[in-house]
Amino acid sequence: LMHLTKKLIEIRSMLISIDQSDALKLPSIVVIGSQSSGKSSVLEAIVGHEFLPKGNNMVTRRPIELTLIHTPAKPGQPAPVEYGEFPGLGIGKLTNFSDIQRTLTDLNLAVPSNEAVSNDPIDLRIYSPNVPDLTLIDLPGYVQISSLDQPETLKEQIAGLCEKYIREPNIILAVCAADVDLANSPALRASRKVDPLGLRTIGVVTKMDLVSPEQGAGILTGNRYPLHLGYVGVVAKASGTPGKGETKALVARRSESEYFKEHADAFGVGGESAMMVGTATLRRRLMEVLESSMASSLHGITNAVQLELEEAAYQFKVQYNDRRISPESYVAETMDHLKLRFQKATEHFKRPIVRAKLRSMLEDKVMDVLEQLYWLDKRAPELGALGQDPRLKPEDLEPYWHHKLEAASSLLTKSGVGRDSTIMVADGLRALIDSIAGGEPFNCHPRAAERLIEFSHMILRDRIGVTSDQVENCIKPFKYDVDVEPREWEAGRERAVEMYEKELTDCEKKLGEIKNKVGGGRRLGNLIGYVKTLEEKRQQREKEKAAKRLENVGNSGGAEEASSSISPLRQELEADDSPESYRYPPAQILDARVAMMYSERLHILKLRLAALKSKRCKAGPQSEAFCPEAFLNVVADKLAYTSSLFINIELLEHFFYQFPREIDSRLLYDLDRKEIVDFARENPVVRRHLDLQERKDKLEEVMKQLNSLSTLRADPQPKQRRQ
Ligand code: GDP
């Protein structure tokens, strides 16, 4: 039967770790008593060591769930070492009981003094060959008088806490001092509230040495306050100092047994009506009571566990189709998924794709250069006209246009292509990692996501400088001379046509938008006409001013200074002071200006398109000065080709090689078991899955143990039968 309690105590701890609901609770012994009733002394007498916090200032502030585990001494072997363990703290075995005492004191004092007591229990296990298998819960002592530095509500708080623990099926150990009238015992009073017949209350009467043996005996007979489980009298105070190798508890036990031996008659020791006295008797009594209480709970708890297990198994089937996971498997899966995703993304960084992207970036630059050097040039139409003239030979073209082309080409090649193209690709990589880090499942793992980003930035920082220098170096020849093959020329010309056609459509669209905005083509025409007259007037004024300035230079310098200090805006306002300038709202005048810009551009684009499509341009690279667009497009393509080549070697290959290795070596593989579990549990879906799975596993284990217990009980002598 001893075996049963031990097993049930194990089961009890497992059940507590499953959940705290009352349905799944096996009984424990709850120790209550007022302050200084001798509660700690009794508990220490049972354990045989001093280990509870001492002090005047109410040191038990949290319940202590004390599990005693008997470790039997094996014949012929040294006695097992006694030690304590705080499973919740992970500080290992404490073989020195004063360390246990210190830890308990610290844990108690960690409760803020304004809270005074906490409901959160401390789990303490003591393994020893000298303790019985018992579970005891030590609660803060009832206070009689609140002291000044304790909160007003302390009394109720403690009472509430005790009330919670003395509920069924727990056994109540009510500690009362012999020298205090039992009528005044808060422990008995509280117990009577929940257990009026005293069916699950044991009285412990301490300080028996402080009253006369007769008086003591009178209390123990329990006539005044009968308890079904009876009273046990103890003396739990050491008188005399411990000798060598003795503990205080040992001395206390000795003086206790001396006391009861001395007064054996009064307590009927050995007789028919023997009263229960002494710590040893108390221990035995507690074991009996706990055991029978647990045994009678067995049936109910087995049913309750069975029900819970069935529910958990059902949920596990329905929600997860019985698929088991582990934190490790989740980590492995996440890593595989990450690598796969990364692998797939590398497709977007294949050379032709990168080259096309770079070319489109460079084509934007070509447009800028063209706009800067050609379209704004007043002589631009002339170039088109020259191009159309079949009699004209390339060498007849003015040196002006040859210079212009050289300047354009050098603007393009010297615009920092190395840096720009490297950064463009690096930005692409960054965006890729950002999207991986921000997507499933890394959105649940902010720290891991942060590290992903960190590694990728580290690699990029490392490579960007080298790559951009390398690219710049390799495109250097194009800064001086670009050879164009006829095939390349034709491709460049076609791309230029496409580019212009796209630009043309864009321009027309924008112009159309403005038209709609101002209220139709006619109105826009009027507006433009008006803006043009304004423009002419302004030019007229400029001319007059210039003439005046010339005059002034002849006279003196002072007047000139004065006139130029008037702000241009004011000048314009003054000049436009005619009623006419109120005809259109300023926003529309602005629209008209933009529209004029677009239609000018349209005009140029049309001219250039005609030039590009002309026989002269189609003839080949010798027409480069007529068709700078085709030439610049060929240059852009060559730059894109060379850049993509070196970006691939210097940046992409490094990145795609190194990044997966960083993940391997630094993201998750150096995690210990706890970190792996924490990581997996960051994902709420995985957390729920693990929780249910764990609950089901634990319930299964408990069920197995409970079943083995019932066969143990049904089959009391299995060993003999086997023989
Ligand atoms: P707690 O506050 O209920 O935990 O009470 P303690 O165990 O700390 O005991 C309060 C005081 O009573 C201490 O000074 C103990 O030494 C003393 N005490 C406890 N048990 C006995 C006993 O059986 N006899 C005597 N004479 N004193 C005791």
Short mmCIF file of N, CA and C in Angstrom, two decimals, residues 13 83 108 138 142 202 222 226 354 364 377 381 384 408 428-429 505 533 548 560 599 607 619 622 655 687 689:
data_model
loop_
_atom_site.label_atom_id
_atom_site.label_comp_id
_atom_site.label_asym_id
_atom_site.label_seq_id
_atom_site.Cartn_x
_atom_site.Cartn_y
_atom_site.Cartn_z
N SER A 13 1.24 15.28 -8.98
CA SER A 13 2.07 16.34 -9.57
C SER A 13 1.81 16.44 -11.07
N TYR A 83 17.94 15.51 -0.19
CA TYR A 83 18.05 16.81 -0.88
C TYR A 83 16.68 17.38 -1.21
N ASN A 108 9.73 34.22 -0.77
CA ASN A 108 8.66 34.87 -0.01
C ASN A 108 8.82 36.38 0.00
N ASP A 138 1.86 24.22 2.88
CA ASP A 138 2.01 25.15 4.00
C ASP A 138 1.45 26.51 3.59
N TYR A 142 -2.70 32.38 10.02
CA TYR A 142 -3.75 33.39 10.29
C TYR A 142 -3.18 34.44 11.21
N ILE A 202 -7.64 16.82 10.67
CA ILE A 202 -6.86 16.28 11.78
C ILE A 202 -6.43 17.47 12.63
N GLY A 222 -10.75 15.35 22.73
CA GLY A 222 -11.60 15.99 21.74
C GLY A 222 -13.06 15.97 22.06
N PRO A 226 -15.19 17.64 18.68
CA PRO A 226 -14.82 16.32 18.17
C PRO A 226 -14.42 16.35 16.69
N VAL A 354 18.26 40.20 -64.50
CA VAL A 354 18.99 41.33 -63.92
C VAL A 354 19.41 42.28 -65.05
N ASP A 364 16.16 54.79 -68.72
CA ASP A 364 15.65 56.01 -68.07
C ASP A 364 16.73 57.09 -68.09
N ASP A 377 17.44 71.69 -76.69
CA ASP A 377 18.30 72.44 -77.63
C ASP A 377 17.43 73.07 -78.71
N PRO A 381 15.26 70.54 -83.98
CA PRO A 381 14.54 70.23 -85.22
C PRO A 381 15.49 70.15 -86.41
N GLY A 384 16.81 66.74 -87.06
CA GLY A 384 15.85 65.88 -87.75
C GLY A 384 15.85 66.15 -89.24
N ALA A 408 26.90 63.27 -74.78
CA ALA A 408 25.79 62.45 -74.30
C ALA A 408 26.29 61.09 -73.85
N GLY A 428 17.05 45.08 -54.52
CA GLY A 428 16.19 43.95 -54.86
C GLY A 428 16.37 42.82 -53.85
N LEU A 429 17.63 42.54 -53.48
CA LEU A 429 17.90 41.48 -52.50
C LEU A 429 17.33 41.84 -51.15
N THR A 505 2.90 58.06 -76.19
CA THR A 505 1.58 57.72 -75.64
C THR A 505 1.40 58.38 -74.26
N THR A 533 0.56 85.19 -74.97
CA THR A 533 0.62 86.65 -74.99
C THR A 533 1.32 87.18 -73.76
N LYS A 548 17.30 99.94 -71.36
CA LYS A 548 17.43 100.97 -70.32
C LYS A 548 18.74 100.80 -69.58
N GLU A 560 20.78 101.27 -61.67
CA GLU A 560 20.66 99.86 -62.06
C GLU A 560 20.43 98.99 -60.83
N SER A 599 3.14 69.55 -75.23
CA SER A 599 2.95 69.56 -76.68
C SER A 599 4.26 69.86 -77.41
N LEU A 607 9.13 64.30 -84.40
CA LEU A 607 10.25 64.53 -85.31
C LEU A 607 11.29 63.42 -85.18
N ALA A 619 20.27 52.84 -92.03
CA ALA A 619 21.47 52.48 -92.77
C ALA A 619 22.58 51.89 -91.90
N GLN A 622 26.96 54.24 -88.98
CA GLN A 622 27.57 55.49 -89.46
C GLN A 622 26.65 56.68 -89.23
N PHE A 655 26.19 36.33 -52.35
CA PHE A 655 25.01 36.41 -51.49
C PHE A 655 24.28 35.07 -51.44
N ARG A 687 1.86 26.70 -31.11
CA ARG A 687 1.70 26.66 -29.66
C ARG A 687 0.44 25.89 -29.28
N HIS A 689 -1.16 23.71 -31.03
CA HIS A 689 -0.96 22.31 -31.39
C HIS A 689 -0.14 21.58 -30.32
#
